[in-house]
Amino acid sequence: MIAINRVAKVVKGGRRFSFNALVAVGDGQGKVGFATGKANEVSEAVRKAVDAARRKMVHIPLTGSTIPHEVVGKHGAGKVLMKPAAPGAGVIAGGAVRAVLECAGIHDILTKSLGSTNPHNMVRAAIDGLTHLVTVEQAAKERGIDVSQIGYKSRAKVKSEAVDTRKAAVVAAEVA
């Protein structure tokens, strides 16, 4: 659930209210979708939005618990800058973008909303940026070269290699 908006229509007997709900859903494993639902009751609007969001899920490439590279998503006047973060940094994001990232299963990321503050535009900009992400394996395959020829290592791999070398040093010290 990201945002609920109450809309009033003026009719002969007074005002008639209806509700719009903006919802993001995800599996926490790199799939996320969003949608809006409209109805005369909040619960019905949310239900419609969740059903529509489940039908419109997209896959997002992840590198560990973060994204593979920096990206800027755009939609209308809204822009969202997203940067990969070190493990343990957490989700540093505003309300609408945070909901999308948490649904996608991203746990370490730095974001900045630029331009519009409208939650609909921010969500669409975030999804736009996430769909433009490319992993090292995908880039190597598109270029027709081996992954080792691309001089890129993700922060998660660098950190795990540093931990492995420390463990090897401790084991070597114990043996000696």
C-alpha positions as protocol buffer text, in pm:
chain_id: "A"
residue {
  index: 1
  type: MET
  ca { x: 0 y: 0 z: 0 }
}
residue {
  index: 2
  type: ILE
  ca { x: 157 y: 328 z: -110 }
}
residue {
  index: 3
  type: ALA
  ca { x: -116 y: 591 z: -129 }
}
residue {
  index: 4
  type: ILE
  ca { x: -493 y: 632 z: -100 }
}
residue {
  index: 5
  type: ASN
  ca { x: -670 y: 929 z: -255 }
}
residue {
  index: 6
  type: ARG
  ca { x: -1032 y: 1031 z: -186 }
}
residue {
  index: 7
  type: VAL
  ca { x: -1211 y: 1188 z: -481 }
}
residue {
  index: 8
  type: ALA
  ca { x: -1539 y: 1378 z: -448 }
}
residue {
  index: 9
  type: LYS
  ca { x: -1796 y: 1409 z: -724 }
}
residue {
  index: 10
  type: VAL
  ca { x: -2059 y: 1675 z: -661 }
}
residue {
  index: 11
  type: VAL
  ca { x: -2408 y: 1551 z: -746 }
}
residue {
  index: 12
  type: LYS
  ca { x: -2759 y: 1681 z: -683 }
}
residue {
  index: 13
  type: GLY
  ca { x: -2786 y: 1539 z: -330 }
}
residue {
  index: 14
  type: GLY
  ca { x: -2436 y: 1639 z: -216 }
}
residue {
  index: 15
  type: ARG
  ca { x: -2094 y: 1482 z: -264 }
}
residue {
  index: 16
  type: ARG
  ca { x: -2027 y: 1128 z: -376 }
}
residue {
  index: 17
  type: PHE
  ca { x: -1687 y: 996 z: -262 }
}
residue {
  index: 18
  type: SER
  ca { x: -1474 y: 733 z: -430 }
}
residue {
  index: 19
  type: PHE
  ca { x: -1123 y: 611 z: -354 }
}
residue {
  index: 20
  type: ASN
  ca { x: -804 y: 547 z: -554 }
}
residue {
  index: 21
  type: ALA
  ca { x: -542 y: 312 z: -413 }
}
residue {
  index: 22
  type: LEU
  ca { x: -179 y: 287 z: -535 }
}
residue {
  index: 23
  type: VAL
  ca { x: -28 y: -49 z: -439 }
}
residue {
  index: 24
  type: ALA
  ca { x: 305 y: -228 z: -494 }
}
residue {
  index: 25
  type: VAL
  ca { x: 340 y: -606 z: -461 }
}
residue {
  index: 26
  type: GLY
  ca { x: 644 y: -832 z: -489 }
}
residue {
  index: 27
  type: ASP
  ca { x: 786 y: -1171 z: -400 }
}
residue {
  index: 28
  type: GLY
  ca { x: 1100 y: -1037 z: -229 }
}
residue {
  index: 29
  type: GLN
  ca { x: 1312 y: -1228 z: -483 }
}
residue {
  index: 30
  type: GLY
  ca { x: 1340 y: -968 z: -759 }
}
residue {
  index: 31
  type: LYS
  ca { x: 983 y: -955 z: -891 }
}
residue {
  index: 32
  type: VAL
  ca { x: 772 y: -645 z: -833 }
}
residue {
  index: 33
  type: GLY
  ca { x: 458 y: -488 z: -975 }
}
residue {
  index: 34
  type: PHE
  ca { x: 240 y: -187 z: -906 }
}
residue {
  index: 35
  type: ALA
  ca { x: -110 y: -77 z: -999 }
}
residue {
  index: 36
  type: THR
  ca { x: -396 y: 153 z: -906 }
}
residue {
  index: 37
  type: GLY
  ca { x: -747 y: 51 z: -811 }
}
residue {
  index: 38
  type: LYS
  ca { x: -1060 y: 266 z: -799 }
}
residue {
  index: 39
  type: ALA
  ca { x: -1379 y: 190 z: -609 }
}
residue {
  index: 40
  type: ASN
  ca { x: -1641 y: 340 z: -376 }
}
residue {
  index: 41
  type: GLU
  ca { x: -1479 y: 172 z: -73 }
}
residue {
  index: 42
  type: VAL
  ca { x: -1112 y: 169 z: 32 }
}
residue {
  index: 43
  type: SER
  ca { x: -1092 y: -208 z: 81 }
}
residue {
  index: 44
  type: GLU
  ca { x: -1237 y: -277 z: -265 }
}
residue {
  index: 45
  type: ALA
  ca { x: -998 y: -25 z: -426 }
}
residue {
  index: 46
  type: VAL
  ca { x: -700 y: -192 z: -254 }
}
residue {
  index: 47
  type: ARG
  ca { x: -817 y: -540 z: -359 }
}
residue {
  index: 48
  type: LYS
  ca { x: -852 y: -431 z: -723 }
}
residue {
  index: 49
  type: ALA
  ca { x: -507 y: -268 z: -714 }
}
residue {
  index: 50
  type: VAL
  ca { x: -341 y: -578 z: -565 }
}
residue {
  index: 51
  type: ASP
  ca { x: -500 y: -804 z: -829 }
}
residue {
  index: 52
  type: ALA
  ca { x: -386 y: -575 z: -1111 }
}
residue {
  index: 53
  type: ALA
  ca { x: -34 y: -541 z: -964 }
}
residue {
  index: 54
  type: ARG
  ca { x: 6 y: -920 z: -946 }
}
residue {
  index: 55
  type: ARG
  ca { x: -77 y: -942 z: -1316 }
}
residue {
  index: 56
  type: LYS
  ca { x: 180 y: -673 z: -1408 }
}
residue {
  index: 57
  type: MET
  ca { x: 490 y: -796 z: -1224 }
}
residue {
  index: 58
  type: VAL
  ca { x: 837 y: -744 z: -1377 }
}
residue {
  index: 59
  type: HIS
  ca { x: 1168 y: -916 z: -1299 }
}
residue {
  index: 60
  type: ILE
  ca { x: 1455 y: -709 z: -1160 }
}
residue {
  index: 61
  type: PRO
  ca { x: 1817 y: -830 z: -1164 }
}
residue {
  index: 62
  type: LEU
  ca { x: 1973 y: -823 z: -818 }
}
residue {
  index: 63
  type: THR
  ca { x: 2333 y: -853 z: -701 }
}
residue {
  index: 64
  type: GLY
  ca { x: 2309 y: -1000 z: -356 }
}
residue {
  index: 65
  type: SER
  ca { x: 2081 y: -768 z: -161 }
}
residue {
  index: 66
  type: THR
  ca { x: 2140 y: -460 z: -380 }
}
residue {
  index: 67
  type: ILE
  ca { x: 2126 y: -355 z: -746 }
}
residue {
  index: 68
  type: PRO
  ca { x: 2408 y: -419 z: -998 }
}
residue {
  index: 69
  type: HIS
  ca { x: 2484 y: -55 z: -1084 }
}
residue {
  index: 70
  type: GLU
  ca { x: 2372 y: 306 z: -1047 }
}
residue {
  index: 71
  type: VAL
  ca { x: 2063 y: 405 z: -1248 }
}
residue {
  index: 72
  type: VAL
  ca { x: 1824 y: 697 z: -1289 }
}
residue {
  index: 73
  type: GLY
  ca { x: 1459 y: 616 z: -1356 }
}
residue {
  index: 74
  type: LYS
  ca { x: 1236 y: 876 z: -1518 }
}
residue {
  index: 75
  type: HIS
  ca { x: 864 y: 922 z: -1564 }
}
residue {
  index: 76
  type: GLY
  ca { x: 705 y: 1255 z: -1639 }
}
residue {
  index: 77
  type: ALA
  ca { x: 860 y: 1518 z: -1412 }
}
residue {
  index: 78
  type: GLY
  ca { x: 971 y: 1253 z: -1161 }
}
residue {
  index: 79
  type: LYS
  ca { x: 1325 y: 1116 z: -1145 }
}
residue {
  index: 80
  type: VAL
  ca { x: 1465 y: 861 z: -902 }
}
residue {
  index: 81
  type: LEU
  ca { x: 1842 y: 814 z: -860 }
}
residue {
  index: 82
  type: MET
  ca { x: 1931 y: 467 z: -728 }
}
residue {
  index: 83
  type: LYS
  ca { x: 2279 y: 359 z: -619 }
}
residue {
  index: 84
  type: PRO
  ca { x: 2397 y: 21 z: -495 }
}
residue {
  index: 85
  type: ALA
  ca { x: 2494 y: 21 z: -127 }
}
residue {
  index: 86
  type: ALA
  ca { x: 2727 y: -187 z: 88 }
}
residue {
  index: 87
  type: PRO
  ca { x: 2571 y: -484 z: 269 }
}
residue {
  index: 88
  type: GLY
  ca { x: 2405 y: -368 z: 589 }
}
residue {
  index: 89
  type: ALA
  ca { x: 2339 y: -13 z: 467 }
}
residue {
  index: 90
  type: GLY
  ca { x: 1963 y: -68 z: 451 }
}
residue {
  index: 91
  type: VAL
  ca { x: 1700 y: 91 z: 228 }
}
residue {
  index: 92
  type: ILE
  ca { x: 1752 y: 466 z: 223 }
}
residue {
  index: 93
  type: ALA
  ca { x: 1452 y: 591 z: 27 }
}
residue {
  index: 94
  type: GLY
  ca { x: 1136 y: 798 z: 49 }
}
residue {
  index: 95
  type: GLY
  ca { x: 791 y: 652 z: 108 }
}
residue {
  index: 96
  type: ALA
  ca { x: 669 y: 559 z: -239 }
}
residue {
  index: 97
  type: VAL
  ca { x: 1007 y: 439 z: -368 }
}
residue {
  index: 98
  type: ARG
  ca { x: 1079 y: 251 z: -42 }
}
residue {
  index: 99
  type: ALA
  ca { x: 762 y: 42 z: -81 }
}
residue {
  index: 100
  type: VAL
  ca { x: 862 y: -65 z: -434 }
}
residue {
  index: 101
  type: LEU
  ca { x: 1219 y: -154 z: -330 }
}
residue {
  index: 102
  type: GLU
  ca { x: 1109 y: -353 z: -26 }
}
residue {
  index: 103
  type: CYS
  ca { x: 856 y: -547 z: -234 }
}
residue {
  index: 104
  type: ALA
  ca { x: 1132 y: -629 z: -486 }
}
residue {
  index: 105
  type: GLY
  ca { x: 1354 y: -771 z: -210 }
}
residue {
  index: 106
  type: ILE
  ca { x: 1624 y: -504 z: -227 }
}
residue {
  index: 107
  type: HIS
  ca { x: 1773 y: -459 z: 123 }
}
residue {
  index: 108
  type: ASP
  ca { x: 2074 y: -229 z: 60 }
}
residue {
  index: 109
  type: ILE
  ca { x: 2027 y: 76 z: -164 }
}
residue {
  index: 110
  type: LEU
  ca { x: 2067 y: 453 z: -166 }
}
residue {
  index: 111
  type: THR
  ca { x: 1803 y: 658 z: -348 }
}
residue {
  index: 112
  type: LYS
  ca { x: 1716 y: 1021 z: -407 }
}
residue {
  index: 113
  type: SER
  ca { x: 1388 y: 1146 z: -549 }
}
residue {
  index: 114
  type: LEU
  ca { x: 1441 y: 1433 z: -792 }
}
residue {
  index: 115
  type: GLY
  ca { x: 1168 y: 1648 z: -947 }
}
residue {
  index: 116
  type: SER
  ca { x: 811 y: 1542 z: -882 }
}
residue {
  index: 117
  type: THR
  ca { x: 690 y: 1433 z: -537 }
}
residue {
  index: 118
  type: ASN
  ca { x: 370 y: 1277 z: -674 }
}
residue {
  index: 119
  type: PRO
  ca { x: 370 y: 913 z: -553 }
}
residue {
  index: 120
  type: HIS
  ca { x: 234 y: 783 z: -885 }
}
residue {
  index: 121
  type: ASN
  ca { x: 521 y: 943 z: -1079 }
}
residue {
  index: 122
  type: MET
  ca { x: 781 y: 835 z: -821 }
}
residue {
  index: 123
  type: VAL
  ca { x: 667 y: 471 z: -836 }
}
residue {
  index: 124
  type: ARG
  ca { x: 668 y: 470 z: -1216 }
}
residue {
  index: 125
  type: ALA
  ca { x: 1015 y: 632 z: -1221 }
}
residue {
  index: 126
  type: ALA
  ca { x: 1147 y: 373 z: -974 }
}
residue {
  index: 127
  type: ILE
  ca { x: 1008 y: 85 z: -1180 }
}
residue {
  index: 128
  type: ASP
  ca { x: 1154 y: 244 z: -1496 }
}
residue {
  index: 129
  type: GLY
  ca { x: 1499 y: 259 z: -1338 }
}
residue {
  index: 130
  type: LEU
  ca { x: 1478 y: -96 z: -1203 }
}
residue {
  index: 131
  type: THR
  ca { x: 1376 y: -238 z: -1542 }
}
residue {
  index: 132
  type: HIS
  ca { x: 1683 y: -75 z: -1703 }
}
residue {
  index: 133
  type: LEU
  ca { x: 1924 y: -262 z: -1474 }
}
residue {
  index: 134
  type: VAL
  ca { x: 2170 y: -503 z: -1640 }
}
residue {
  index: 135
  type: THR
  ca { x: 2385 y: -764 z: -1465 }
}
residue {
  index: 136
  type: VAL
  ca { x: 2750 y: -826 z: -1556 }
}
residue {
  index: 137
  type: GLU
  ca { x: 2653 y: -1163 z: -1706 }
}
residue {
  index: 138
  type: GLN
  ca { x: 2388 y: -1001 z: -1931 }
}
residue {
  index: 139
  type: ALA
  ca { x: 2632 y: -729 z: -2045 }
}
residue {
  index: 140
  type: ALA
  ca { x: 2901 y: -988 z: -2126 }
}
residue {
  index: 141
  type: LYS
  ca { x: 2651 y: -1202 z: -2319 }
}
residue {
  index: 142
  type: GLU
  ca { x: 2532 y: -902 z: -2524 }
}
residue {
  index: 143
  type: ARG
  ca { x: 2892 y: -807 z: -2607 }
}
residue {
  index: 144
  type: GLY
  ca { x: 2987 y: -1165 z: -2686 }
}
residue {
  index: 145
  type: ILE
  ca { x: 3278 y: -1174 z: -2440 }
}
residue {
  index: 146
  type: ASP
  ca { x: 3365 y: -1357 z: -2119 }
}
residue {
  index: 147
  type: VAL
  ca { x: 3260 y: -1213 z: -1780 }
}
residue {
  index: 148
  type: SER
  ca { x: 3625 y: -1207 z: -1667 }
}
residue {
  index: 149
  type: GLN
  ca { x: 3710 y: -959 z: -1947 }
}
residue {
  index: 150
  type: ILE
  ca { x: 3475 y: -704 z: -1791 }
}
residue {
  index: 151
  type: GLY
  ca { x: 3669 y: -545 z: -1506 }
}
residue {
  index: 152
  type: TYR
  ca { x: 3373 y: -524 z: -1267 }
}
residue {
  index: 153
  type: LYS
  ca { x: 3321 y: -685 z: -930 }
}
residue {
  index: 154
  type: SER
  ca { x: 3011 y: -633 z: -722 }
}
residue {
  index: 155
  type: ARG
  ca { x: 3050 y: -508 z: -366 }
}
residue {
  index: 156
  type: ALA
  ca { x: 2903 y: -832 z: -234 }
}
residue {
  index: 157
  type: LYS
  ca { x: 3169 y: -1040 z: -415 }
}
residue {
  index: 158
  type: VAL
  ca { x: 3452 y: -808 z: -307 }
}
residue {
  index: 159
  type: LYS
  ca { x: 3338 y: -829 z: 55 }
}
residue {
  index: 160
  type: SER
  ca { x: 3302 y: -1210 z: 46 }
}
residue {
  index: 161
  type: GLU
  ca { x: 3652 y: -1244 z: -108 }
}
residue {
  index: 162
  type: ALA
  ca { x: 3794 y: -1019 z: 167 }
}
residue {
  index: 163
  type: VAL
  ca { x: 3629 y: -1239 z: 431 }
}
residue {
  index: 164
  type: ASP
  ca { x: 3768 y: -1554 z: 262 }
}
residue {
  index: 165
  type: THR
  ca { x: 4125 y: -1414 z: 258 }
}
residue {
  index: 166
  type: ARG
  ca { x: 4096 y: -1320 z: 626 }
}
residue {
  index: 167
  type: LYS
  ca { x: 3976 y: -1671 z: 713 }
}
residue {
  index: 168
  type: ALA
  ca { x: 4265 y: -1820 z: 512 }
}
residue {
  index: 169
  type: ALA
  ca { x: 4512 y: -1597 z: 701 }
}
residue {
  index: 170
  type: VAL
  ca { x: 4368 y: -1707 z: 1037 }
}
residue {
  index: 171
  type: VAL
  ca { x: 4387 y: -2076 z: 939 }
}
residue {
  index: 172
  type: ALA
  ca { x: 4747 y: -2031 z: 816 }
}
residue {
  index: 173
  type: ALA
  ca { x: 4840 y: -1860 z: 1146 }
}
residue {
  index: 174
  type: GLU
  ca { x: 4688 y: -2146 z: 1345 }
}
residue {
  index: 175
  type: VAL
  ca { x: 4871 y: -2409 z: 1142 }
}
residue {
  index: 176
  type: ALA
  ca { x: 5209 y: -2232 z: 1178 }
}
